[in-house]
C-alpha cells in the first residue's frame, strides 16, 4: 500500500537534475537546492501561485504566512511522558544545551548579511559567505592574521597570537579569591563617530563590541557562553602543545606559533566533528535514518556533480531546503526560561537581551549569567534544563517585538513569521514534490512513514490540525486547503516531528532527518581527516605527527559527547574550583 502511494506521487518528479544556470536562477550565491533545482511545477506555491514567477502575489503570500504563524501560536497539547520525569512539553532525550549547539552549527554552515525574509529576494545581500562547511570558521574566523582582533597573546614571553580572546566576568557582589575570572567572551568599547555614548557616566562603561569571529555568537547569553566554552578548550590545547614543544629560539617563534595554532585548531575541529556524528545527530535524527548515515560509507542522494557544475575548491554551497527549511526546527526547541546556574533562573527575553549590542552597560556578563554546564548537558546525574519537544509552536520569547521587530506591512513580530516567509520566497521544493523525488532514490525511507507515503492521509492530517484552533490565526477555508495541500517546508518539518508515532516531538521525522543527515553527514564525509572512520585517538595522533615528532594529544580521552567535552575542558583548563561552578 505504502509503495503504491509512493508510485502515485512520482508524477512530481523529473528524471534529471536541472542545469547550473537554472539553479542559479532560484538560489543566491553560496546556496543551492536539495537534489538539484526544482522545476517551476515542483516549487512551493501559495494558493496555486509560484511567488518567484508572480512577485505581485507576494502580499497574499505574506498575509498567508502571517495567519499560519498566528495558528502556530497555539500551544501543542503533548501526551505525558511515561516516566513523569519531565513536563509534557519538555523533551527529556535532548537537554537544552543541544539547542544552542544546533545554533552554533547553523552559524558554522551559513553566514548571510541580510535574512531572506527581510531582504525579500534571492540576491547578493542574502548570499552565504561560508565556503567550507563545519570548519569552525564561526569560532576561528580567518585565523590570527586574518582576524587578529579575536586572538590574544600566547604567553608573557611570546607576542604571537594563537589563543582566542576571553573576557573577565563581572561581579555584582565581591569577587572571590579563587576561580577563573575569564569566563565571558571578550568585549570592548568603541569610539562612536556620531558622538553617542551608551555608557553610564561615572558608573559603567558600555562595552558595545563583542570580540568574536561571528557576531551572531553574541546573539544571547547562552550562545556567548557556548562560544567561550569552545575557546577555553582551544586555549587549553594551545598550552598543552606549548608544554611539549622544543625551544625554537627567537628566530623560530613565528613558525612554532603557526604550527601550534593549526594543530590546536584541527584538534578542536576533530573533537567537534566527533560530537556532531556521535552525539548531536544521534539525538535529533530518526533512528533508522541515523543508522543509514552514521556509518563509515553512507549512500548520499544529494551530491551535485562538481566536475560538471564547475565548483571550485572552497565553493561549497548549502541547500536552501536545509538552511531555510529543515534546520529551522531548532527554534521550536527553545525554552521559555533557563536555570543558568545555582544563582539564577532567567526568562527567555532576558537571555536574548544579554548581548553587547542590546545591553552594553551590563557587560561583561556577571556571575548570574555564567553557565553551569550540568544545567545544560547530562553531567553527574544532575537534571538539566530539557529542550522543548519539536512541533509547530515557538516559545513566547521568540515573538518579542524588541528582539524580532516587524519589518513589513503585516506588522507581524517574531522569529516564526520570518522563518515561514523566508521559506515561501526561496523557490524551494514543495513538500509533495520533494517526497516524490526522494521516493525515487530512497523508497524505503518514504515507505516507513504513512505521513510521507500516503498523500491523502497527509493532507487530511494537516487539514485537521490547521482547522483545530480557529481562535488562532483566523484561517479561512481557502487558507486551510492551500496550506494542507502545499505546506511551507519549515512548518511541515515541525508538524512531521509532532506526528511521529512513539516519539511525538522528541526527534525529527524521516523527511527532516533525511535533509539534515544529507547536509551534516555529507559535510563530515567531505573532510578527509575525520571521514575515514578511525577512532578520535587515532585521528589526533595522526594530526600531531603531521606537525611534531610525537603524539602531543595522548592525554585527550575519547570525546564523543558534549558531556565528555565539558568534563575534559574543566580538567585541562583547571576549572574544577571555578566560581560560579563550571560543572
mmCIF file with all atom_site columns, C-alpha atoms in Angstrom, residues 207-338:
data_model
loop_
_atom_site.group_PDB
_atom_site.id
_atom_site.type_symbol
_atom_site.label_atom_id
_atom_site.label_alt_id
_atom_site.label_comp_id
_atom_site.label_asym_id
_atom_site.label_entity_id
_atom_site.label_seq_id
_atom_site.pdbx_PDB_ins_code
_atom_site.Cartn_x
_atom_site.Cartn_y
_atom_site.Cartn_z
_atom_site.occupancy
_atom_site.B_iso_or_equiv
_atom_site.pdbx_formal_charge
_atom_site.auth_seq_id
_atom_site.auth_comp_id
_atom_site.auth_asym_id
_atom_site.auth_atom_id
_atom_site.pdbx_PDB_model_num
ATOM 1   C CA . UNK A 1 207 ? 31.056 47.515 26.101  1.00 0.00 ? 207 UNK A CA 1
ATOM 2   C CA . UNK A 1 208 ? 29.323 47.690 22.732  1.00 0.00 ? 208 UNK A CA 1
ATOM 3   C CA . UNK A 1 209 ? 31.679 45.408 20.761  1.00 0.00 ? 209 UNK A CA 1
ATOM 4   C CA . UNK A 1 210 ? 31.977 41.634 21.110  1.00 0.00 ? 210 UNK A CA 1
ATOM 5   C CA . UNK A 1 211 ? 35.419 40.446 20.015  1.00 0.00 ? 211 UNK A CA 1
ATOM 6   C CA . UNK A 1 212 ? 34.312 37.240 18.315  1.00 0.00 ? 212 UNK A CA 1
ATOM 7   C CA . UNK A 1 213 ? 34.722 35.916 14.771  1.00 0.00 ? 213 UNK A CA 1
ATOM 8   C CA . UNK A 1 214 ? 30.972 35.730 14.169  1.00 0.00 ? 214 UNK A CA 1
ATOM 9   C CA . UNK A 1 215 ? 28.828 38.474 15.766  1.00 0.00 ? 215 UNK A CA 1
ATOM 10  C CA . UNK A 1 216 ? 25.888 36.043 15.952  1.00 0.00 ? 216 UNK A CA 1
ATOM 11  C CA . UNK A 1 217 ? 27.820 34.167 18.640  1.00 0.00 ? 217 UNK A CA 1
ATOM 12  C CA . UNK A 1 218 ? 26.798 37.039 20.894  1.00 0.00 ? 218 UNK A CA 1
ATOM 13  C CA . UNK A 1 219 ? 23.113 36.678 19.983  1.00 0.00 ? 219 UNK A CA 1
ATOM 14  C CA . UNK A 1 220 ? 22.273 35.870 23.599  1.00 0.00 ? 220 UNK A CA 1
ATOM 15  C CA . UNK A 1 221 ? 23.899 34.859 26.859  1.00 0.00 ? 221 UNK A CA 1
ATOM 16  C CA . UNK A 1 222 ? 23.856 31.079 26.370  1.00 0.00 ? 222 UNK A CA 1
ATOM 17  C CA . UNK A 1 223 ? 25.307 31.416 22.860  1.00 0.00 ? 223 UNK A CA 1
ATOM 18  C CA . UNK A 1 224 ? 28.208 33.572 24.059  1.00 0.00 ? 224 UNK A CA 1
ATOM 19  C CA . UNK A 1 225 ? 28.851 31.144 26.909  1.00 0.00 ? 225 UNK A CA 1
ATOM 20  C CA . UNK A 1 226 ? 28.952 28.188 24.493  1.00 0.00 ? 226 UNK A CA 1
ATOM 21  C CA . UNK A 1 227 ? 31.431 30.142 22.343  1.00 0.00 ? 227 UNK A CA 1
ATOM 22  C CA . UNK A 1 228 ? 33.556 30.768 25.447  1.00 0.00 ? 228 UNK A CA 1
ATOM 23  C CA . UNK A 1 229 ? 33.445 27.023 26.204  1.00 0.00 ? 229 UNK A CA 1
ATOM 24  C CA . UNK A 1 230 ? 34.977 26.148 22.827  1.00 0.00 ? 230 UNK A CA 1
ATOM 25  C CA . UNK A 1 231 ? 37.512 28.977 23.234  1.00 0.00 ? 231 UNK A CA 1
ATOM 26  C CA . UNK A 1 232 ? 38.562 27.590 26.621  1.00 0.00 ? 232 UNK A CA 1
ATOM 27  C CA . UNK A 1 233 ? 39.100 24.176 25.034  1.00 0.00 ? 233 UNK A CA 1
ATOM 28  C CA . UNK A 1 234 ? 41.204 25.627 22.206  1.00 0.00 ? 234 UNK A CA 1
ATOM 29  C CA . UNK A 1 235 ? 43.324 27.724 24.575  1.00 0.00 ? 235 UNK A CA 1
ATOM 30  C CA . UNK A 1 236 ? 43.942 24.755 26.852  1.00 0.00 ? 236 UNK A CA 1
ATOM 31  C CA . UNK A 1 237 ? 45.121 22.710 23.854  1.00 0.00 ? 237 UNK A CA 1
ATOM 32  C CA . UNK A 1 238 ? 47.481 25.549 22.904  1.00 0.00 ? 238 UNK A CA 1
ATOM 33  C CA . UNK A 1 239 ? 49.009 25.292 26.390  1.00 0.00 ? 239 UNK A CA 1
ATOM 34  C CA . UNK A 1 240 ? 49.171 21.501 26.117  1.00 0.00 ? 240 UNK A CA 1
ATOM 35  C CA . UNK A 1 241 ? 51.174 21.776 22.891  1.00 0.00 ? 241 UNK A CA 1
ATOM 36  C CA . UNK A 1 242 ? 53.435 24.562 24.212  1.00 0.00 ? 242 UNK A CA 1
ATOM 37  C CA . UNK A 1 243 ? 54.498 22.453 27.170  1.00 0.00 ? 243 UNK A CA 1
ATOM 38  C CA . UNK A 1 244 ? 55.767 19.736 24.832  1.00 0.00 ? 244 UNK A CA 1
ATOM 39  C CA . UNK A 1 245 ? 57.400 21.895 22.157  1.00 0.00 ? 245 UNK A CA 1
ATOM 40  C CA . UNK A 1 246 ? 61.136 22.174 21.864  1.00 0.00 ? 246 UNK A CA 1
ATOM 41  C CA . UNK A 1 247 ? 62.595 25.633 22.404  1.00 0.00 ? 247 UNK A CA 1
ATOM 42  C CA . UNK A 1 248 ? 62.736 27.104 18.903  1.00 0.00 ? 248 UNK A CA 1
ATOM 43  C CA . UNK A 1 249 ? 64.614 30.261 19.861  1.00 0.00 ? 249 UNK A CA 1
ATOM 44  C CA . UNK A 1 250 ? 63.677 33.827 18.874  1.00 0.00 ? 250 UNK A CA 1
ATOM 45  C CA . UNK A 1 251 ? 64.029 33.204 15.136  1.00 0.00 ? 251 UNK A CA 1
ATOM 46  C CA . UNK A 1 252 ? 61.743 30.181 15.194  1.00 0.00 ? 252 UNK A CA 1
ATOM 47  C CA . UNK A 1 253 ? 58.902 31.610 17.256  1.00 0.00 ? 253 UNK A CA 1
ATOM 48  C CA . UNK A 1 254 ? 56.763 32.565 14.273  1.00 0.00 ? 254 UNK A CA 1
ATOM 49  C CA . UNK A 1 255 ? 56.942 29.093 12.750  1.00 0.00 ? 255 UNK A CA 1
ATOM 50  C CA . UNK A 1 256 ? 56.327 27.464 16.108  1.00 0.00 ? 256 UNK A CA 1
ATOM 51  C CA . UNK A 1 257 ? 53.261 29.627 16.727  1.00 0.00 ? 257 UNK A CA 1
ATOM 52  C CA . UNK A 1 258 ? 51.915 28.880 13.246  1.00 0.00 ? 258 UNK A CA 1
ATOM 53  C CA . UNK A 1 259 ? 52.216 25.119 13.781  1.00 0.00 ? 259 UNK A CA 1
ATOM 54  C CA . UNK A 1 260 ? 50.789 25.361 17.273  1.00 0.00 ? 260 UNK A CA 1
ATOM 55  C CA . UNK A 1 261 ? 47.691 27.222 16.108  1.00 0.00 ? 261 UNK A CA 1
ATOM 56  C CA . UNK A 1 262 ? 46.991 24.933 13.166  1.00 0.00 ? 262 UNK A CA 1
ATOM 57  C CA . UNK A 1 263 ? 47.453 21.803 15.240  1.00 0.00 ? 263 UNK A CA 1
ATOM 58  C CA . UNK A 1 264 ? 45.217 23.024 18.097  1.00 0.00 ? 264 UNK A CA 1
ATOM 59  C CA . UNK A 1 265 ? 42.534 24.282 15.722  1.00 0.00 ? 265 UNK A CA 1
ATOM 60  C CA . UNK A 1 266 ? 42.446 20.956 13.863  1.00 0.00 ? 266 UNK A CA 1
ATOM 61  C CA . UNK A 1 267 ? 42.258 19.074 17.157  1.00 0.00 ? 267 UNK A CA 1
ATOM 62  C CA . UNK A 1 268 ? 39.253 21.119 18.298  1.00 0.00 ? 268 UNK A CA 1
ATOM 63  C CA . UNK A 1 269 ? 37.643 20.550 14.890  1.00 0.00 ? 269 UNK A CA 1
ATOM 64  C CA . UNK A 1 270 ? 38.143 16.774 15.123  1.00 0.00 ? 270 UNK A CA 1
ATOM 65  C CA . UNK A 1 271 ? 36.551 16.732 18.579  1.00 0.00 ? 271 UNK A CA 1
ATOM 66  C CA . UNK A 1 272 ? 33.676 18.880 17.297  1.00 0.00 ? 272 UNK A CA 1
ATOM 67  C CA . UNK A 1 273 ? 33.098 16.544 14.347  1.00 0.00 ? 273 UNK A CA 1
ATOM 68  C CA . UNK A 1 274 ? 33.142 13.509 16.628  1.00 0.00 ? 274 UNK A CA 1
ATOM 69  C CA . UNK A 1 275 ? 30.444 15.081 18.803  1.00 0.00 ? 275 UNK A CA 1
ATOM 70  C CA . UNK A 1 276 ? 28.280 16.023 15.820  1.00 0.00 ? 276 UNK A CA 1
ATOM 71  C CA . UNK A 1 277 ? 28.486 12.497 14.437  1.00 0.00 ? 277 UNK A CA 1
ATOM 72  C CA . UNK A 1 278 ? 28.044 10.520 17.649  1.00 0.00 ? 278 UNK A CA 1
ATOM 73  C CA . UNK A 1 279 ? 26.048 12.762 19.957  1.00 0.00 ? 279 UNK A CA 1
ATOM 74  C CA . UNK A 1 280 ? 24.110 15.622 18.385  1.00 0.00 ? 280 UNK A CA 1
ATOM 75  C CA . UNK A 1 281 ? 22.862 13.787 15.299  1.00 0.00 ? 281 UNK A CA 1
ATOM 76  C CA . UNK A 1 282 ? 22.064 10.652 17.274  1.00 0.00 ? 282 UNK A CA 1
ATOM 77  C CA . UNK A 1 283 ? 19.734 12.680 19.482  1.00 0.00 ? 283 UNK A CA 1
ATOM 78  C CA . UNK A 1 284 ? 17.815 14.669 16.864  1.00 0.00 ? 284 UNK A CA 1
ATOM 79  C CA . UNK A 1 285 ? 17.620 12.255 13.895  1.00 0.00 ? 285 UNK A CA 1
ATOM 80  C CA . UNK A 1 286 ? 15.112 9.436  13.367  1.00 0.00 ? 286 UNK A CA 1
ATOM 81  C CA . UNK A 1 287 ? 16.903 6.198  14.453  1.00 0.00 ? 287 UNK A CA 1
ATOM 82  C CA . UNK A 1 288 ? 16.553 4.432  11.088  1.00 0.00 ? 288 UNK A CA 1
ATOM 83  C CA . UNK A 1 289 ? 17.856 7.471  9.209   1.00 0.00 ? 289 UNK A CA 1
ATOM 84  C CA . UNK A 1 290 ? 20.711 7.905  11.682  1.00 0.00 ? 290 UNK A CA 1
ATOM 85  C CA . UNK A 1 291 ? 21.715 4.255  11.232  1.00 0.00 ? 291 UNK A CA 1
ATOM 86  C CA . UNK A 1 292 ? 21.823 4.727  7.452   1.00 0.00 ? 292 UNK A CA 1
ATOM 87  C CA . UNK A 1 293 ? 24.033 7.831  7.553   1.00 0.00 ? 293 UNK A CA 1
ATOM 88  C CA . UNK A 1 294 ? 26.267 7.463  10.614  1.00 0.00 ? 294 UNK A CA 1
ATOM 89  C CA . UNK A 1 295 ? 28.327 4.543  9.301   1.00 0.00 ? 295 UNK A CA 1
ATOM 90  C CA . UNK A 1 296 ? 31.703 4.799  7.542   1.00 0.00 ? 296 UNK A CA 1
ATOM 91  C CA . UNK A 1 297 ? 30.334 4.778  3.948   1.00 0.00 ? 297 UNK A CA 1
ATOM 92  C CA . UNK A 1 298 ? 26.791 6.184  3.758   1.00 0.00 ? 298 UNK A CA 1
ATOM 93  C CA . UNK A 1 299 ? 24.998 6.395  0.428   1.00 0.00 ? 299 UNK A CA 1
ATOM 94  C CA . UNK A 1 300 ? 24.180 10.056 -0.230  1.00 0.00 ? 300 UNK A CA 1
ATOM 95  C CA . UNK A 1 301 ? 21.485 11.131 -2.669  1.00 0.00 ? 301 UNK A CA 1
ATOM 96  C CA . UNK A 1 302 ? 22.238 14.866 -2.637  1.00 0.00 ? 302 UNK A CA 1
ATOM 97  C CA . UNK A 1 303 ? 25.582 15.001 -4.404  1.00 0.00 ? 303 UNK A CA 1
ATOM 98  C CA . UNK A 1 304 ? 25.981 17.690 -7.108  1.00 0.00 ? 304 UNK A CA 1
ATOM 99  C CA . UNK A 1 305 ? 28.484 16.710 -9.811  1.00 0.00 ? 305 UNK A CA 1
ATOM 100 C CA . UNK A 1 306 ? 31.270 19.137 -9.005  1.00 0.00 ? 306 UNK A CA 1
ATOM 101 C CA . UNK A 1 307 ? 33.193 18.399 -12.211 1.00 0.00 ? 307 UNK A CA 1
ATOM 102 C CA . UNK A 1 308 ? 30.268 19.222 -14.491 1.00 0.00 ? 308 UNK A CA 1
ATOM 103 C CA . UNK A 1 309 ? 28.961 22.166 -12.479 1.00 0.00 ? 309 UNK A CA 1
ATOM 104 C CA . UNK A 1 310 ? 32.254 23.982 -12.205 1.00 0.00 ? 310 UNK A CA 1
ATOM 105 C CA . UNK A 1 311 ? 32.545 24.107 -8.424  1.00 0.00 ? 311 UNK A CA 1
ATOM 106 C CA . UNK A 1 312 ? 35.954 25.312 -7.320  1.00 0.00 ? 312 UNK A CA 1
ATOM 107 C CA . UNK A 1 313 ? 37.669 24.192 -4.122  1.00 0.00 ? 313 UNK A CA 1
ATOM 108 C CA . UNK A 1 314 ? 36.136 26.138 -1.253  1.00 0.00 ? 314 UNK A CA 1
ATOM 109 C CA . UNK A 1 315 ? 32.998 26.897 -3.299  1.00 0.00 ? 315 UNK A CA 1
ATOM 110 C CA . UNK A 1 316 ? 30.706 24.728 -1.214  1.00 0.00 ? 316 UNK A CA 1
ATOM 111 C CA . UNK A 1 317 ? 27.007 25.584 -1.291  1.00 0.00 ? 317 UNK A CA 1
ATOM 112 C CA . UNK A 1 318 ? 24.258 24.780 1.184   1.00 0.00 ? 318 UNK A CA 1
ATOM 113 C CA . UNK A 1 319 ? 20.762 23.653 0.180   1.00 0.00 ? 319 UNK A CA 1
ATOM 114 C CA . UNK A 1 320 ? 18.045 26.197 0.873   1.00 0.00 ? 320 UNK A CA 1
ATOM 115 C CA . UNK A 1 321 ? 15.784 23.308 1.859   1.00 0.00 ? 321 UNK A CA 1
ATOM 116 C CA . UNK A 1 322 ? 18.179 22.781 4.783   1.00 0.00 ? 322 UNK A CA 1
ATOM 117 C CA . UNK A 1 323 ? 19.078 26.342 5.791   1.00 0.00 ? 323 UNK A CA 1
ATOM 118 C CA . UNK A 1 324 ? 15.620 27.880 5.308   1.00 0.00 ? 324 UNK A CA 1
ATOM 119 C CA . UNK A 1 325 ? 13.612 24.698 5.776   1.00 0.00 ? 325 UNK A CA 1
ATOM 120 C CA . UNK A 1 326 ? 14.508 21.652 7.841   1.00 0.00 ? 326 UNK A CA 1
ATOM 121 C CA . UNK A 1 327 ? 17.193 23.129 10.104  1.00 0.00 ? 327 UNK A CA 1
ATOM 122 C CA . UNK A 1 328 ? 14.832 25.773 11.440  1.00 0.00 ? 328 UNK A CA 1
ATOM 123 C CA . UNK A 1 329 ? 13.471 23.049 13.712  1.00 0.00 ? 329 UNK A CA 1
ATOM 124 C CA . UNK A 1 330 ? 15.888 24.148 16.441  1.00 0.00 ? 330 UNK A CA 1
ATOM 125 C CA . UNK A 1 331 ? 13.783 27.259 17.046  1.00 0.00 ? 331 UNK A CA 1
ATOM 126 C CA . UNK A 1 332 ? 10.975 25.027 18.344  1.00 0.00 ? 332 UNK A CA 1
ATOM 127 C CA . UNK A 1 333 ? 13.345 23.579 20.973  1.00 0.00 ? 333 UNK A CA 1
ATOM 128 C CA . UNK A 1 334 ? 13.923 26.908 22.752  1.00 0.00 ? 334 UNK A CA 1
ATOM 129 C CA . UNK A 1 335 ? 12.522 27.041 26.308  1.00 0.00 ? 335 UNK A CA 1
ATOM 130 C CA . UNK A 1 336 ? 10.665 29.954 27.921  1.00 0.00 ? 336 UNK A CA 1
ATOM 131 C CA . UNK A 1 337 ? 13.196 30.098 30.786  1.00 0.00 ? 337 UNK A CA 1
ATOM 132 C CA . UNK A 1 338 ? 16.527 28.602 31.871  1.00 0.00 ? 338 UNK A CA 1
#
